[in-house]
Coordinates of C-alpha atoms in Angstrom, one line a residue:
M42 CA -8.7 14.4 12.0
T43 CA -6.1 12.9 10.7
E44 CA -5.6 10.4 8.2
W45 CA -3.7 8.4 10.7
L46 CA -6.1 9.0 13.4
V47 CA -8.8 7.7 11.3
L48 CA -6.6 4.5 10.8
T49 CA -6.3 3.8 14.7
L50 CA -9.9 4.3 15.4
A51 CA -11.1 2.0 12.8
M52 CA -8.9 -0.5 13.4
A53 CA -9.9 -0.2 17.2
A54 CA -13.6 -0.1 16.1
A55 CA -13.0 -3.2 14.4
C56 CA -11.5 -4.6 17.3
A57 CA -13.6 -3.7 19.8
V58 CA -16.9 -4.9 17.5
V59 CA -15.3 -8.4 17.2
L60 CA -14.2 -9.3 20.7
L61 CA -17.3 -7.9 21.5
I62 CA -19.4 -10.3 19.5
V63 CA -17.6 -13.1 20.7
V64 CA -17.6 -12.9 24.5
L65 CA -21.2 -11.6 24.1
R66 CA -21.4 -15.0 21.9
H67 CA -19.5 -17.2 24.2
W68 CA -21.8 -15.8 27.3
R69 CA -25.2 -16.6 25.0
T70 CA -24.0 -20.1 24.5
S71 CA -25.4 -23.1 26.8
A72 CA -22.9 -24.8 28.9
N73 CA -23.4 -28.2 27.0
A74 CA -22.7 -26.5 23.6
D75 CA -20.1 -28.9 21.7
V76 CA -17.2 -26.3 20.6
S77 CA -15.1 -28.7 19.5
E78 CA -16.3 -29.3 16.0
T79 CA -17.3 -27.3 13.2
P80 CA -18.4 -29.1 9.9
D81 CA -15.5 -29.7 7.1
V82 CA -17.6 -27.9 4.5
M83 CA -17.7 -24.9 6.6
E84 CA -14.1 -24.4 7.1
Y85 CA -13.6 -24.9 3.0
M86 CA -16.4 -22.4 2.3
T87 CA -14.3 -20.1 4.7
M88 CA -11.3 -20.7 3.0
M89 CA -12.2 -19.9 -0.3
I90 CA -14.1 -16.9 0.4
G91 CA -11.2 -15.8 2.4
V92 CA -9.0 -16.8 -0.6
V93 CA -10.8 -14.8 -2.8
Y94 CA -11.5 -11.7 -0.8
A95 CA -7.5 -11.6 -0.3
I96 CA -7.2 -11.6 -4.5
V97 CA -9.7 -9.1 -4.8
L98 CA -8.4 -6.8 -1.8
G99 CA -4.5 -7.1 -3.5
L100 CA -6.1 -6.3 -7.0
A101 CA -7.4 -3.1 -5.0
I102 CA -4.4 -2.0 -3.5
A103 CA -2.5 -3.1 -6.4
G104 CA -4.7 -0.5 -8.7
V105 CA -4.9 2.2 -6.5
W106 CA -0.7 2.6 -5.9
E107 CA -0.7 2.3 -9.8
A108 CA -2.6 4.9 -10.1
R109 CA -1.1 6.9 -7.9
S110 CA 2.2 6.3 -9.3
A111 CA 1.1 7.5 -12.5
A112 CA -0.1 10.5 -11.2
Q113 CA 3.6 11.3 -9.8
D114 CA 4.8 10.5 -13.1
H115 CA 2.4 13.2 -14.8
V116 CA 4.1 15.5 -12.4
R117 CA 7.0 14.6 -13.0
T118 CA 6.9 14.4 -16.9
E119 CA 5.4 18.1 -16.7
A120 CA 7.8 19.7 -14.8
Q121 CA 10.6 18.4 -16.9
A122 CA 8.7 19.8 -20.1
L123 CA 8.6 23.4 -18.3
H124 CA 12.3 22.9 -17.7
E125 CA 12.9 22.2 -21.4
V126 CA 11.4 25.2 -22.1
H127 CA 12.9 27.3 -20.0
E128 CA 16.4 26.6 -20.8
R129 CA 16.3 25.7 -24.8
V130 CA 14.6 28.9 -25.1
R131 CA 18.2 30.5 -24.5
V132 CA 19.2 30.9 -28.3
Y133 CA 16.5 33.3 -28.7
P134 CA 16.8 37.3 -28.2
A135 CA 16.8 38.3 -24.9
E136 CA 13.8 40.1 -25.3
V137 CA 11.6 37.4 -26.2
R138 CA 13.8 34.6 -24.3
D139 CA 13.2 36.2 -21.1
R140 CA 9.6 37.2 -21.8
I141 CA 8.9 33.0 -22.2
R142 CA 10.8 32.4 -19.3
D143 CA 8.5 34.6 -17.4
D144 CA 5.5 32.8 -18.4
V145 CA 7.0 29.4 -17.5
T146 CA 8.0 30.6 -13.8
A147 CA 4.4 32.0 -13.9
Y148 CA 2.8 29.4 -14.9
V149 CA 5.0 26.6 -12.6
G150 CA 4.0 29.4 -9.7
H151 CA 0.6 29.1 -10.5
V152 CA 0.6 25.2 -9.9
V153 CA 2.7 25.2 -6.4
T154 CA 0.9 27.7 -4.8
K155 CA -3.1 27.6 -6.2
E156 CA -3.9 24.6 -8.5
W157 CA -2.5 21.9 -6.4
D158 CA -4.7 23.2 -3.2
Q159 CA -7.2 23.4 -5.5
M160 CA -6.6 19.5 -6.9
A161 CA -6.5 18.4 -3.4
D162 CA -9.7 20.3 -2.3
N163 CA -11.7 19.8 -5.3
G164 CA -10.2 17.3 -7.5
E165 CA -9.9 19.9 -10.7
L166 CA -7.4 22.3 -12.6
T167 CA -8.0 26.1 -12.2
A168 CA -8.9 28.1 -15.3
R169 CA -6.1 30.7 -14.2
G170 CA -3.7 27.9 -15.1
T171 CA -5.3 27.1 -18.2
A172 CA -4.6 31.1 -19.2
L173 CA -1.2 31.0 -18.2
L174 CA -0.2 27.5 -20.1
A175 CA -2.1 29.1 -23.2
T176 CA 0.7 32.4 -23.0
L177 CA 3.0 30.5 -22.8
R178 CA 1.8 28.3 -26.1
H179 CA 1.4 31.9 -27.7
D180 CA 4.3 33.4 -26.9
V181 CA 6.2 29.9 -28.1
T182 CA 4.7 28.9 -31.1
D183 CA 3.9 33.1 -32.7
Y184 CA 7.5 33.8 -32.5
E185 CA 9.3 33.8 -36.1
P186 CA 12.9 32.5 -35.8
K187 CA 15.4 34.8 -37.3
S188 CA 18.1 32.3 -38.4
D189 CA 19.0 29.0 -38.8
F190 CA 19.7 28.0 -35.1
E191 CA 16.4 29.8 -33.9
A192 CA 14.8 27.6 -36.6
Q193 CA 16.1 23.8 -35.2
A194 CA 14.9 24.9 -31.4
Y195 CA 11.5 26.4 -32.7
Q196 CA 10.0 22.7 -33.1
P197 CA 11.7 21.1 -30.1
L198 CA 10.3 23.9 -27.9
V199 CA 6.8 23.9 -29.4
D200 CA 6.9 20.0 -29.1
Q201 CA 7.9 20.6 -25.2
V202 CA 4.9 22.6 -24.8
A203 CA 2.7 20.2 -26.3
L204 CA 3.7 17.8 -23.1
V205 CA 3.2 20.3 -21.1
D206 CA -0.1 20.6 -22.2
D207 CA -0.6 16.6 -22.7
A208 CA 0.9 16.2 -18.8
R209 CA -1.0 18.8 -17.3
G210 CA -4.6 17.0 -19.0
A211 CA -3.3 13.4 -17.6
R212 CA -2.6 15.8 -14.3
G213 CA -6.3 16.7 -14.0
D214 CA -7.9 13.6 -15.1
S215 CA -6.0 11.7 -12.0
A216 CA -6.9 14.1 -9.4
E217 CA -9.9 12.9 -8.8
A218 CA -10.6 9.5 -7.0
T219 CA -10.0 5.9 -9.1
M220 CA -12.2 3.4 -7.3
P221 CA -15.9 3.5 -8.2
G222 CA -18.6 3.1 -5.9
V223 CA -19.3 -0.3 -6.6
V224 CA -15.9 -1.3 -6.3
W225 CA -15.9 0.4 -2.9
F226 CA -19.3 -1.2 -2.1
G227 CA -17.9 -4.9 -3.0
L228 CA -14.2 -4.2 -0.7
I229 CA -16.7 -3.2 2.4
T230 CA -19.4 -6.1 2.3
G231 CA -16.4 -8.6 1.5
G232 CA -14.7 -7.2 4.6
L233 CA -18.0 -7.7 6.6
V234 CA -18.6 -11.1 5.3
T235 CA -14.8 -12.4 6.2
V236 CA -14.8 -11.0 9.1
G237 CA -18.4 -12.6 10.2
L238 CA -16.9 -16.1 9.0
I239 CA -15.0 -15.8 12.3
F240 CA -18.5 -16.2 13.8
A241 CA -18.9 -19.5 11.8
F242 CA -15.7 -21.6 13.8
Q243 CA -16.7 -22.1 17.9
I244 CA -14.4 -19.4 19.1
R245 CA -13.9 -19.6 22.8
R246 CA -12.8 -17.1 25.5
N247 CA -9.2 -17.3 25.6
V248 CA -6.8 -14.7 25.1
R249 CA -5.0 -16.2 21.7
E250 CA -8.5 -16.7 20.1
L251 CA -9.4 -13.4 21.0
V252 CA -6.3 -11.8 20.0
L253 CA -6.0 -13.6 16.7
A254 CA -9.7 -12.4 15.9
G255 CA -9.2 -8.9 16.8
L256 CA -5.8 -9.0 14.8
F257 CA -7.6 -10.8 11.9
S258 CA -10.5 -7.6 12.2
A259 CA -7.9 -4.7 12.6
L260 CA -5.9 -5.9 9.9
I261 CA -9.0 -5.9 7.1
A262 CA -9.5 -2.1 8.4
F263 CA -5.8 -1.7 7.7
L264 CA -6.0 -2.9 4.1
L265 CA -9.1 -0.8 3.3
F266 CA -7.7 2.3 4.9
L267 CA -4.8 1.7 2.6
I268 CA -6.8 1.0 -0.3
W269 CA -8.8 4.8 0.6
D270 CA -5.4 6.8 0.9
F271 CA -4.1 6.1 -2.3
D272 CA -7.6 6.7 -4.1
A273 CA -6.8 10.3 -4.2
P274 CA -3.4 10.5 -5.6
Y275 CA -2.9 14.1 -4.6
S276 CA -4.9 14.9 -1.4
R277 CA -4.3 12.3 1.0
G278 CA -1.3 10.8 3.5
I279 CA 0.7 8.9 1.0
A280 CA 0.0 11.6 -2.1
A281 CA 1.9 12.6 -5.3
T282 CA 3.5 16.2 -4.3
A283 CA 4.8 19.1 -6.4
E284 CA 8.2 18.2 -5.6
P285 CA 9.4 18.2 -9.3
F286 CA 8.7 21.7 -10.3
T287 CA 10.0 22.7 -6.8
L288 CA 13.6 20.6 -7.4
L289 CA 13.4 22.4 -11.4
F290 CA 12.5 25.8 -10.2
P291 CA 13.9 26.1 -6.3
G292 CA 13.2 29.8 -7.3
V293 CA 9.6 29.2 -6.9
D294 CA 8.0 29.1 -3.0
G295 CA 5.5 25.9 -2.9

């Protein structure tokens, strides 16, 4: 079941439940009931709860979107640092240069074809990727420059490998969901309370009020789905991608 099908079903279910309750409530209401008056304090409380929940939703959406953007930045930083290593090593002797470039290619290929799926499915990095990066680090740091020109390139290469390691660690930390369970409890409970406050007013069974009630509940369902979709930066619909790797290393199959 795709994320968009889940969204469609969730919005349809939210609309159906709200409309069903409105219809049943109208059916059970006495014909002599006064449906024209709502206490002012009820209107004030409903408005304030709606405003507070809207602020919470906005902060949650901003938080998960920022986490998703940060996750993509980690990928871009890691790929760019690897590309720098691949290009700057050209000043080294052919044997050393080819060995380091092979290390870079092997690591990128593993990330794109194996580790990315592991992150999406289990929220963690692979031991193989760690080993490949260690091999790259050793080949870069263990080489002893033979000339001043090579010596000038040595430290920047070591720094770029350290940057790869740091970006990889940040990528691994970003692989899991960012929203704690208690926050989800508050978001879902707040959504139920906010939608439930619809019934604090004397909604009549006319087309305009039923459509507005349905659209309001569908909007809440959509916003909660949006937060859930962004919450896992590497595994759901609008996710960070491995595109920086494939763009900088076009020979690697993704």
